[in-house]
Short mmCIF file of C-alpha atoms in Angstrom, two decimals:
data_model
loop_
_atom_site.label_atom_id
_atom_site.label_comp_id
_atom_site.label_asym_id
_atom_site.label_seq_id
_atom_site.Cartn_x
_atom_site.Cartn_y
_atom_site.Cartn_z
CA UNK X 1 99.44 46.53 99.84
CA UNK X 2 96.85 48.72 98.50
CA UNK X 3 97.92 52.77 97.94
CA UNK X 4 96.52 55.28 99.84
CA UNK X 5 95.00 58.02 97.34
CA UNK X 6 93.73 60.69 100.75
CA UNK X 7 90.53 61.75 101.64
CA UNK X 8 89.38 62.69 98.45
CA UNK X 9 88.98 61.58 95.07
CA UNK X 10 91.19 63.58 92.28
CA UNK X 11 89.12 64.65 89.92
CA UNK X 12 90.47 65.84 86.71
CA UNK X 13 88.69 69.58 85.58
CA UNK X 14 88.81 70.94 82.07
CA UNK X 15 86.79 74.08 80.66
CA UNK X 16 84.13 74.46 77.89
CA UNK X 17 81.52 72.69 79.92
CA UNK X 18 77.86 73.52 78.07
CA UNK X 19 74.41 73.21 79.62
CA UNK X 20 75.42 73.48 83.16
CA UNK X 21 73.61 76.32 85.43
CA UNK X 22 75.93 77.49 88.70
CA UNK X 23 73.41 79.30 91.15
CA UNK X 24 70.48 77.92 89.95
CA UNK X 25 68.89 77.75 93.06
CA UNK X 26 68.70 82.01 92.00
CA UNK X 27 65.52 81.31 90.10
CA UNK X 28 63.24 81.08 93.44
CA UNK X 29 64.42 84.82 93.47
CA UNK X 30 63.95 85.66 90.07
CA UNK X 31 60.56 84.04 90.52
CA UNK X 32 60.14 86.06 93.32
CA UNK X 33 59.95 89.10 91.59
CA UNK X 34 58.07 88.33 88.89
CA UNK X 35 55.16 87.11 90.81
CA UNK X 36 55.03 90.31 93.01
CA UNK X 37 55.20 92.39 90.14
CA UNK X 38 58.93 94.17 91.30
CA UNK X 39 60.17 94.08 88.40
CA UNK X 40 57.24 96.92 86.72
CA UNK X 41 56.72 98.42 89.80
CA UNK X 42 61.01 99.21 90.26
CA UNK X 43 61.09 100.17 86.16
CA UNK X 44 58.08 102.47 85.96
CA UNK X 45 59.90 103.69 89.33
CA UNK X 46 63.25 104.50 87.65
CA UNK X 47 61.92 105.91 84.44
CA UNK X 48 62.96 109.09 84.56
CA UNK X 49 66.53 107.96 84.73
CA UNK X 50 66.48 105.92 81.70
CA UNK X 51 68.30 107.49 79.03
CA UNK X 52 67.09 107.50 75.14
CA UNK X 53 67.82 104.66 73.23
CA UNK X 54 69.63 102.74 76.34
CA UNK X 55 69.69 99.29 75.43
CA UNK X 56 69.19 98.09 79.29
CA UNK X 57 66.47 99.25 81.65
CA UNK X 58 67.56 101.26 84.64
CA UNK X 59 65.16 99.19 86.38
CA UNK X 60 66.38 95.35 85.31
CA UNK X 61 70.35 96.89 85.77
CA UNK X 62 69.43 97.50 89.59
CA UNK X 63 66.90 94.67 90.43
CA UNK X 64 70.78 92.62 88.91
CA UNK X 65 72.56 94.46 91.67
CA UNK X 66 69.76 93.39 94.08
CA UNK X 67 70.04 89.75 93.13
CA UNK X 68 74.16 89.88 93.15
CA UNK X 69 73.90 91.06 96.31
CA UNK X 70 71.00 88.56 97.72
CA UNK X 71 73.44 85.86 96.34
CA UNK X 72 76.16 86.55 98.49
CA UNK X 73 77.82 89.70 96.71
CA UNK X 74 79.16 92.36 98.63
CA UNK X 75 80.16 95.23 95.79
CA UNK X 76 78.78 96.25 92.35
CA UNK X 77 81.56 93.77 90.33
CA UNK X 78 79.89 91.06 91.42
CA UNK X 79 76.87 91.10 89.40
CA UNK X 80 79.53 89.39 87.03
CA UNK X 81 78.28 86.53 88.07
CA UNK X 82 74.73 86.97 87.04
CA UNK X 83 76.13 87.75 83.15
CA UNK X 84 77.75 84.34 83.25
CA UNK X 85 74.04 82.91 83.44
CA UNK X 86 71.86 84.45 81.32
CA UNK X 87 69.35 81.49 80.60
CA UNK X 88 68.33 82.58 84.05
CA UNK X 89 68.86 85.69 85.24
CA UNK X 90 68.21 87.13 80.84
CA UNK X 91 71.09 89.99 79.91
CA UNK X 92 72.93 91.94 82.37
CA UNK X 93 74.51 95.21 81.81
CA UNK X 94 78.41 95.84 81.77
CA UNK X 95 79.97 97.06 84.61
CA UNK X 96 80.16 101.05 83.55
CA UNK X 97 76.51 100.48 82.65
CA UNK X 98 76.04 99.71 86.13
CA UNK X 99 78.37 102.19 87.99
CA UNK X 100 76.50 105.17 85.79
CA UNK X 101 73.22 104.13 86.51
CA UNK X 102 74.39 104.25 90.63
CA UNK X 103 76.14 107.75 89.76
CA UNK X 104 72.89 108.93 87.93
CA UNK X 105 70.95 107.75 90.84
CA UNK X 106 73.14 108.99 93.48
CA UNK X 107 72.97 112.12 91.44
CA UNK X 108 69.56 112.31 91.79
CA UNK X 109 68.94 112.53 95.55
CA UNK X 110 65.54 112.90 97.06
CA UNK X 111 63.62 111.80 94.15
CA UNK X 112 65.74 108.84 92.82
CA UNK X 113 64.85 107.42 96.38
CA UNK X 114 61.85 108.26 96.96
CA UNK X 115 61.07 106.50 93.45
CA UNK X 116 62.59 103.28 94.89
CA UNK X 117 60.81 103.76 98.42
CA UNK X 118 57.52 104.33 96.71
CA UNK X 119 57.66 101.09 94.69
CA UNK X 120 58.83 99.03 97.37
CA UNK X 121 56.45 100.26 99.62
CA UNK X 122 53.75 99.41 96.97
CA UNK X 123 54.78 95.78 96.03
CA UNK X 124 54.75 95.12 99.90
CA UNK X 125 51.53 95.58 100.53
CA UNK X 126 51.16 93.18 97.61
CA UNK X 127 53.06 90.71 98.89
CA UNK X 128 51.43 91.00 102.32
CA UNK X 129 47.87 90.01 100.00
CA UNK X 130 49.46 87.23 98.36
CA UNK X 131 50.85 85.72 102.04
CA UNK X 132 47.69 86.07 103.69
CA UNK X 133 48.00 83.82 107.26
CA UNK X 134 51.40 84.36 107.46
CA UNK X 135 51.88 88.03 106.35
CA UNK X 136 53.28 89.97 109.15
CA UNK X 137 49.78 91.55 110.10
CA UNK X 138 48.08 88.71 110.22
CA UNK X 139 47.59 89.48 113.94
CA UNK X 140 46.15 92.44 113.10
CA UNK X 141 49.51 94.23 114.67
CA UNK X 142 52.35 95.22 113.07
CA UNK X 143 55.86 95.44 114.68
CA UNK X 144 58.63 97.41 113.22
CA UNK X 145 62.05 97.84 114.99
CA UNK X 146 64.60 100.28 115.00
CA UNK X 147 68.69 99.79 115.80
CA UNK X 148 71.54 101.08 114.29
CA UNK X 149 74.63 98.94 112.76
CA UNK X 150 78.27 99.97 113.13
CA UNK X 151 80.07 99.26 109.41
CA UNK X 152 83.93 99.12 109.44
CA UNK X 153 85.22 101.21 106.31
CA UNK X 154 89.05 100.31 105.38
CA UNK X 155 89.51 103.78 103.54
CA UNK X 156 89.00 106.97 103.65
CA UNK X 157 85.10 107.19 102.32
CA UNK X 158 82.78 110.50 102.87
CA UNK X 159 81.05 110.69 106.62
CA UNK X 160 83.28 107.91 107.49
CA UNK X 161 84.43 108.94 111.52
CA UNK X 162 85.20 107.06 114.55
CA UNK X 163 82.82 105.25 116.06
CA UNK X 164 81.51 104.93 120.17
CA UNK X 165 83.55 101.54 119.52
CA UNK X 166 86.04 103.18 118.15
CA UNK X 167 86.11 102.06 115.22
CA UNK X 168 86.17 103.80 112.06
CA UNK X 169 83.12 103.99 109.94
CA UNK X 170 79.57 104.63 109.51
CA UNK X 171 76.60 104.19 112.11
CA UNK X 172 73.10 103.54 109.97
CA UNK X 173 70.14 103.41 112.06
CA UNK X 174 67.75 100.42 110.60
CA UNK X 175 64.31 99.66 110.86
CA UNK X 176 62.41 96.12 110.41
CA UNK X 177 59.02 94.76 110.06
CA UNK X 178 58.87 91.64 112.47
CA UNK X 179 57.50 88.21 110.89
CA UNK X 180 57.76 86.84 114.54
CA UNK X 181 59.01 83.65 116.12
CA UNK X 182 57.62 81.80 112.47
CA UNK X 183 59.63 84.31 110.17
CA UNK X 184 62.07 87.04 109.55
CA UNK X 185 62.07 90.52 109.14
CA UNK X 186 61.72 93.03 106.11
CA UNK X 187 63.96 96.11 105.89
CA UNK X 188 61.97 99.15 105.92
CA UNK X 189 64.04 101.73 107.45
CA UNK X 190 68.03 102.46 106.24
CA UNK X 191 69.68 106.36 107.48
CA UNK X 192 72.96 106.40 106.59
CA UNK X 193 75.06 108.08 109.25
CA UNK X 194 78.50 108.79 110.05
CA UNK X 195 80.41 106.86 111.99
CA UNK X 196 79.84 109.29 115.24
CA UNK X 197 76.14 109.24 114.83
CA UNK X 198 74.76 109.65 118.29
CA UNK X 199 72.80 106.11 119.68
CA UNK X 200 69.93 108.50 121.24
CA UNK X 201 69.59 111.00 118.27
CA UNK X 202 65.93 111.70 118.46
CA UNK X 203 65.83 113.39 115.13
CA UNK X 204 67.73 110.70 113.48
CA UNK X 205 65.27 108.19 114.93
CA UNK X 206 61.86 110.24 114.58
CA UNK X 207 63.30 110.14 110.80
CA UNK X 208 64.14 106.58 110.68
CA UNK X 209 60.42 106.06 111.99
CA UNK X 210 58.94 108.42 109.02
CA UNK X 211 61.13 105.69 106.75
CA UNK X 212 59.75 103.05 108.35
CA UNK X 213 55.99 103.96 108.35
CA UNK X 214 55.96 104.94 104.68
CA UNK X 215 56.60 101.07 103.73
CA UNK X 216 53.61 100.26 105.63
CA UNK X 217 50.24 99.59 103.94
CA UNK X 218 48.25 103.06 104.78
CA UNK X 219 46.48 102.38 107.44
CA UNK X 220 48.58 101.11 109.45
CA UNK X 221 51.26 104.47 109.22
CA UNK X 222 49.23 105.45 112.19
CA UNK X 223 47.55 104.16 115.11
CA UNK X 224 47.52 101.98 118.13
CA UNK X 225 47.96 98.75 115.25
CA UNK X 226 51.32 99.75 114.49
CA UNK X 227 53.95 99.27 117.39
CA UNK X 228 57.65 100.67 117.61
CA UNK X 229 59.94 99.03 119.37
CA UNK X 230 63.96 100.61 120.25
CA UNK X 231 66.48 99.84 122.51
CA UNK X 232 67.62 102.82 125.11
CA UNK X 233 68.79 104.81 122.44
CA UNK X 234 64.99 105.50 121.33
CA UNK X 235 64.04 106.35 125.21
CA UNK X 236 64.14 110.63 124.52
CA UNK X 237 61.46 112.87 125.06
CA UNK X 238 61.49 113.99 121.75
CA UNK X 239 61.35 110.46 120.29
CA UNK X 240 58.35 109.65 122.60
CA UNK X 241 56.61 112.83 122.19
CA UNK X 242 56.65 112.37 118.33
CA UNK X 243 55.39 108.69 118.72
CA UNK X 244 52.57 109.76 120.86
CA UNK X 245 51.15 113.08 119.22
CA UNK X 246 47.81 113.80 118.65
CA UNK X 247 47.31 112.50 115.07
CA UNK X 248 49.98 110.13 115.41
CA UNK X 249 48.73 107.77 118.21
CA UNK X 250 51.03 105.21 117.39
CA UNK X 251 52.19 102.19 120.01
CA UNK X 252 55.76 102.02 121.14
CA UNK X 253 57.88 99.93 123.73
CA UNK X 254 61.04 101.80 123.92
CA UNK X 255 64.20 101.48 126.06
CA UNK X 256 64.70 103.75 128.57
CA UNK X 257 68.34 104.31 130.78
CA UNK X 258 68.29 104.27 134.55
CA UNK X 259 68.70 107.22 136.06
CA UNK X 260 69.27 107.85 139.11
CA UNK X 261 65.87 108.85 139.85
CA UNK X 262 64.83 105.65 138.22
CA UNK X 263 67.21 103.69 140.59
CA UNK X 264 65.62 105.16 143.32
CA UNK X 265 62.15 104.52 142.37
CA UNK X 266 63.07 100.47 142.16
CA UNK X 267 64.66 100.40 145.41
CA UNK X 268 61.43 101.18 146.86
CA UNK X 269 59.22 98.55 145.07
CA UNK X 270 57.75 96.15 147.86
CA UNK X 271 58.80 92.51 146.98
CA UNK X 272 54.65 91.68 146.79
CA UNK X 273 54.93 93.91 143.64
CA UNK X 274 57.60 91.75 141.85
CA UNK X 275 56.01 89.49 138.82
CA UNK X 276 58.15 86.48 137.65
CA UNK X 277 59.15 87.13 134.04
CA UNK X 278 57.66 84.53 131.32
CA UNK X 279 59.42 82.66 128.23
CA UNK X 280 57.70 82.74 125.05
CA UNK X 281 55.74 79.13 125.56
CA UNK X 282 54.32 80.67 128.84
CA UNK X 283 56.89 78.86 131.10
CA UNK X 284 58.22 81.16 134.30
CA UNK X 285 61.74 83.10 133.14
CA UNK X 286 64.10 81.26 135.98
CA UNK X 287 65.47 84.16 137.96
CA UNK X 288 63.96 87.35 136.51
CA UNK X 289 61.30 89.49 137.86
CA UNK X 290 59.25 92.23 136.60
CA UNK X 291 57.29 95.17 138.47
CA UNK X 292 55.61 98.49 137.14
CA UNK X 293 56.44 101.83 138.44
CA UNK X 294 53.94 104.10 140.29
CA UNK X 295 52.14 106.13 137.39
CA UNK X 296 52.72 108.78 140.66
CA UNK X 297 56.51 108.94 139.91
CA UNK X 298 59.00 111.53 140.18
CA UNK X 299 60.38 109.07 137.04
CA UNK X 300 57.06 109.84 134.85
CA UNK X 301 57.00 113.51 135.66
CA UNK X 302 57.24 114.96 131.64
CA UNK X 303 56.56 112.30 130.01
CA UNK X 304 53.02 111.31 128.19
CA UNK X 305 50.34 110.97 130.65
CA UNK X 306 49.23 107.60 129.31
CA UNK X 307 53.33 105.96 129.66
CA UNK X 308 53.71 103.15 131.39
CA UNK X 309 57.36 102.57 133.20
CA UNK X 310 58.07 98.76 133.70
CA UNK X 311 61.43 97.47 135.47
CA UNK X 312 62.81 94.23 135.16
CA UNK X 313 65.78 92.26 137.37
CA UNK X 314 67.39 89.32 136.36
CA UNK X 315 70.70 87.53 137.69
CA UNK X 316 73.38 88.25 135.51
CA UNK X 317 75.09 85.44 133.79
CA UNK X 318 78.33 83.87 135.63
CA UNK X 319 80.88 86.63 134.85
CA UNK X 320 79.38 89.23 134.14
CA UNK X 321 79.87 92.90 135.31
CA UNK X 322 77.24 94.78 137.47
CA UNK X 323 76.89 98.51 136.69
CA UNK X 324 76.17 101.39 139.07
CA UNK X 325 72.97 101.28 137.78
CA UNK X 326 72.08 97.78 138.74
CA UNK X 327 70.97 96.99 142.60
CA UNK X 328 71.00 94.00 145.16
CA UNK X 329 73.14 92.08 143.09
CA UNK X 330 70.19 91.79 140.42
CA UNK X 331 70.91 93.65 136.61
CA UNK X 332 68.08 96.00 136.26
CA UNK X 333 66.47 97.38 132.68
CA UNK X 334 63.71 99.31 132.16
CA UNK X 335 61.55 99.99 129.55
CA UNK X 336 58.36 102.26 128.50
CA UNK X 337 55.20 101.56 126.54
CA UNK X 338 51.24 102.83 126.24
CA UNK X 339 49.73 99.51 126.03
CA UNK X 340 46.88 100.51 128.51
CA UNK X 341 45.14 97.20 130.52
CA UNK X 342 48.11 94.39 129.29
CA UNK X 343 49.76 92.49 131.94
CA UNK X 344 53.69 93.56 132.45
CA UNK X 345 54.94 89.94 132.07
CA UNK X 346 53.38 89.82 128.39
CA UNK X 347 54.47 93.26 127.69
CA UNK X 348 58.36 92.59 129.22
CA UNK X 349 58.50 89.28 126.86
CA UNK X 350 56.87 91.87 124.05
CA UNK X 351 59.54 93.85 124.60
CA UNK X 352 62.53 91.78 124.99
CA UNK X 353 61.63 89.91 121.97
CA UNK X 354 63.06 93.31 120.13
CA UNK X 355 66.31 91.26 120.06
CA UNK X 356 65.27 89.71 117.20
CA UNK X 357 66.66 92.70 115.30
CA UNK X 358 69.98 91.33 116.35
CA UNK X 359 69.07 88.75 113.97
CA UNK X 360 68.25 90.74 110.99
CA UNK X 361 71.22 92.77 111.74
CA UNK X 362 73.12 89.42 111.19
CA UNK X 363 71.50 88.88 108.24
CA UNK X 364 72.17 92.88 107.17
CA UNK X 365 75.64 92.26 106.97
CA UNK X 366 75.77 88.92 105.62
CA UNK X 367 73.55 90.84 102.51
CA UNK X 368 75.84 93.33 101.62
CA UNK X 369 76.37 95.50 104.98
CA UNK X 370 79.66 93.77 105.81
CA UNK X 371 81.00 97.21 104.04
CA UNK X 372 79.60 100.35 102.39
CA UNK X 373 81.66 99.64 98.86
CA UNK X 374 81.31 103.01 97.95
CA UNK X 375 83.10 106.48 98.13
CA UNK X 376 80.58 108.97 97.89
CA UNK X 377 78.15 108.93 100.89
CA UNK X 378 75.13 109.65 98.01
CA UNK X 379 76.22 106.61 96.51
CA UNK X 380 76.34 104.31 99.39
CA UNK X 381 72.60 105.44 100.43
CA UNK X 382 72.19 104.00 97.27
CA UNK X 383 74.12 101.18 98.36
CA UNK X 384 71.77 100.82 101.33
CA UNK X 385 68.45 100.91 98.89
CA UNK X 386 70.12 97.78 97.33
CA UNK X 387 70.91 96.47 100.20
CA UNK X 388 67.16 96.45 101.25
CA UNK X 389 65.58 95.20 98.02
CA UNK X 390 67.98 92.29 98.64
CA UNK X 391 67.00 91.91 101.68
CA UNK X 392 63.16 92.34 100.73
CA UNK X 393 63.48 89.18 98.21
CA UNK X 394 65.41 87.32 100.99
CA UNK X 395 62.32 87.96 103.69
CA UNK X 396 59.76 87.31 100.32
CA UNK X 397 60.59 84.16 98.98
CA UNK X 398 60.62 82.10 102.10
CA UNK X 399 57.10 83.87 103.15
CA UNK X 400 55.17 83.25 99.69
CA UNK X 401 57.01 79.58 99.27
CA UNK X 402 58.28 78.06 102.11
CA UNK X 403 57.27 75.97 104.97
CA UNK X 404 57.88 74.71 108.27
CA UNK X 405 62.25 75.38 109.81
CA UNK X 406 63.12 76.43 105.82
CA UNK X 407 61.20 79.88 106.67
CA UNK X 408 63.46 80.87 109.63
CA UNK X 409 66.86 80.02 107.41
CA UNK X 410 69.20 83.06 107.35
CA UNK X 411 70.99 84.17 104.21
CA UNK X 412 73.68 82.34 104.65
CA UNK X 413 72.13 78.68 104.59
CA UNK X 414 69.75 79.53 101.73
CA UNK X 415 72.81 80.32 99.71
CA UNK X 416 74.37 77.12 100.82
CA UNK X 417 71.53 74.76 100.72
CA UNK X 418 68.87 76.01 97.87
CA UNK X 419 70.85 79.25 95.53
CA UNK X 420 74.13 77.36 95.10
CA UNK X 421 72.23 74.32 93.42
CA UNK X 422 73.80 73.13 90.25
CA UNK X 423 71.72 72.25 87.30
CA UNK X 424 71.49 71.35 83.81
CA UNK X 425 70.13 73.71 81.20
CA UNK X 426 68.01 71.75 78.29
CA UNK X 427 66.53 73.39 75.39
CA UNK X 428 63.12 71.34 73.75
CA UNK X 429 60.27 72.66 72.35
CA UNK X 430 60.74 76.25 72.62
CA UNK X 431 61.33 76.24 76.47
CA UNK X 432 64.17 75.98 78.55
CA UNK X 433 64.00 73.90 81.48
CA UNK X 434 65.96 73.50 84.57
CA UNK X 435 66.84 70.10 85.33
CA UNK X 436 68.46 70.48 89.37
CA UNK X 437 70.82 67.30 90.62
CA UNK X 438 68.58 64.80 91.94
CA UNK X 439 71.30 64.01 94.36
CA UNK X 440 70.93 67.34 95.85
CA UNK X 441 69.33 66.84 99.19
CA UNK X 442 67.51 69.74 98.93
CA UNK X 443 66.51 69.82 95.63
CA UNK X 444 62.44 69.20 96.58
CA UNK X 445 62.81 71.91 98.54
CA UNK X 446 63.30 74.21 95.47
CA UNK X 447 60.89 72.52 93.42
CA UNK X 448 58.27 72.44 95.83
CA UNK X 449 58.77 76.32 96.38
CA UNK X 450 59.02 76.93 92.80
CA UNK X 451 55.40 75.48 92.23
CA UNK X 452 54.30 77.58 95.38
CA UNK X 453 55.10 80.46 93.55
CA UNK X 454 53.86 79.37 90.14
CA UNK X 455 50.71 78.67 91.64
CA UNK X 456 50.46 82.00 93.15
CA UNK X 457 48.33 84.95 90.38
CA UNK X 458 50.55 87.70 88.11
CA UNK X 459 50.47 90.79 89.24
CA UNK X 460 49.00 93.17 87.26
#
């Protein structure tokens, strides 16, 4: 009779292991920001702030925090585990090293971020060079969309409030470049708020917009090339007006909330006028229709003369509630844009495809939004600059060195798949090399990104 031992083999563990890397998989990032030049642009950036004699840059102590945090850290502490490896990630400051730098930062308000805005903004038009075909303007449009995040605090922490959910916390409104359906997103917009931030603040958004456009490569912070998208809470006068100004000119899809005037307005739309919505490959949307407004509207009356009102209806899934607002048994949305002479099919899908934010969202919180670790609300915008770096080299990587399904993997599965790699550490010659499992099964993945990247010019 042969004894059962259970599922798994027992493995006997000891300590004082040598030449074995944890997170090794990390190096694609650290890669990452040597090859598009982050690393000078972020320490000439925080210069100022570096105290004499100070044995660690200000610059290297944050890009740490960046990387902890891109690596699956949620709070300062865990750049702990970056010190543990320094034949890859070189020396990492102390933790009250760190907490004064965020203090001195925090301290230092406007100009502490705009120095790290500045230098991001600069090393992404960079990176948008160096990724040519599959940079985000490719298309010779750039998307960037705006939503705001509801993060749970546990503790009493400054502007903390109830939320619309109530909930208690903080309500940042975000903004993200799209990479569309073969991509991500990049973080280019983060306003912290308090918890009972309004959804429809126009000033809050008309800010998060300034944010937003200052990332982009100049000529695209204004003009017809650059598009804003927002869900309802963008569809305000004020919000429009400022998108459309004189000067300004910029394109925008927005959300708008059906009024009652609105409701009206659909009720008398002949059915000849109804379009049958599209899916992205071009197929007809099954049940969902879309139809313009008359530019003679009581609806348009005060708006920009060149806004375009389009109404969609759709069956609503099994179970789900019809509002007031919805008619016929059909759930009506509506949304504006001043894309002159474009179908309303294309510009509905255009539109609806602003739920990818939902998705880089997601990926927010899994990348150190889950919380705001902080106390001091100065200190968790700081928090949120982090957060966005992180998010930067998260978007970055799989644009400059990945291919095919690896560029649409979330946080979560690169961690698990290609920064969690184990690997041995061997010293010859002068050089340290990396030597991942070749058991791993994605172990060509990394390689094959790492000579992307290798191949691809220094900055500078």
């Amino acid at each position: 009779m042969k004894k059962s031992i259970g599922f798994y083999p027992r493995v006997r563990t000891e300590g004082g292991g040598r030449g074995v890397v944890s997170q090794a998989g990390g190096v694609l990032l650290v890669e990452t920001v040597r090859k598009t030049g982050l690393d000078q642009a972020i320490s000439a950036a925080l210069a100022p702030w570096r105290k004499p004699r100070a044995v660690h840059d200000p610059g290297k102590v944050l890009l740490d925090v960046a990387l902890a945090v891109a690596l699956g850290g949620d709070c300062l502490a865990d750049v702990g585990m970056l010190r543990a490896e320094p034949a890859v990630f070189g020396p990492v400051a102390f933790d009250p090293t760190v907490s004064r730098l965020i203090d001195a930062l925090a301290a230092g308000g406007k100009p502490a971020l705009s120095a790290l805005r500045q230098a991001r903004a600069q090393v992404r038009e960079y990176v948008w060079t160096l990724a040519g075909d599959a940079a985000p303007d490719a298309a010779g449009q750039v998307v960037v969309d705006l939503d705001g995040v509801l993060v749970i605090a546990h503790s009493e922490k400054q502007d903390a409030a109830a939320t619309w959910k109530k909930t208690f916390g903080h309500h940042p409104l975000m903004g993200f470049v799209d990479h569309g359906r073969g991509g991500s997103g990049e973080p280019v917009a983060a306003l912290l708020r308090p918890g009972n931030a309004g959804s429809n603040t126009a000033a809050d958004h008309i800010e998060a917009a300034r944010l937003a456009l200052a990332q982009l490569p100049k000529k695209y912070r204004r003009g017809r090339r650059t598009l804003i998208r927002t869900d309802s809470g963008g569809g305000t006068h004020e919000f429009v007006d400022w998108l459309s100004a004189r000067g300004r000119w910029l394109s925008y899809s927005v959300g708008m909330t059906i009024t009652d005037a609105i409701h009206q307005a659909v009720l008398k739309v002949p059915a000849s006028a109804w379009t049958p919505a599209i899916e992205p490959d071009g197929e007809v949307r099954d049940g969902a229709w879309v139809a313009e407004l008359d530019a003679g509207s009581d609806c348009l009356k005060g708006w920009p003369s060149r806004m375009r009102l389009i109404v969609r209806k759709e069956r609503p899934h099994p179970g789900a509630q019809l509002r007031f607002t919805d008619a016929d048994g059909m759930r009506l949305t509506c949304f504006a844009t001043n894309t002159p002479g474009e179908k309303i099919a294309p510009l509905e899908l255009r539109h609806r495809q602003r739920a990818r934010a939902e998705d880089r969202i997601r990926a927010a919180r899994a990348t150190g939004l889950r919380n705001l670790p902080l106390h001091e609300a100065a200190q968790n915008q700081i928090w949120l600059e982090i957060v966005q770096i992180a998010l930067d080299l998260l978007a970055w990587m799989p644009l400059l060195a990945l291919t095919g399904t690896a560029r649409l993997w979330e946080p979560r599965r690169l961690r698990l798949r290609l920064f969690s790699a184990a690997a041995q550490l061997i010293t010859t010659g002068r050089r340290r090399i990396l030597r991942l499992a070749g058991h791993w099964p994605w172990t060509h993945v990394i390689t094959t990104a790492l000579q992307r990247l290798n191949a691809l010019p220094n900055p500078g």
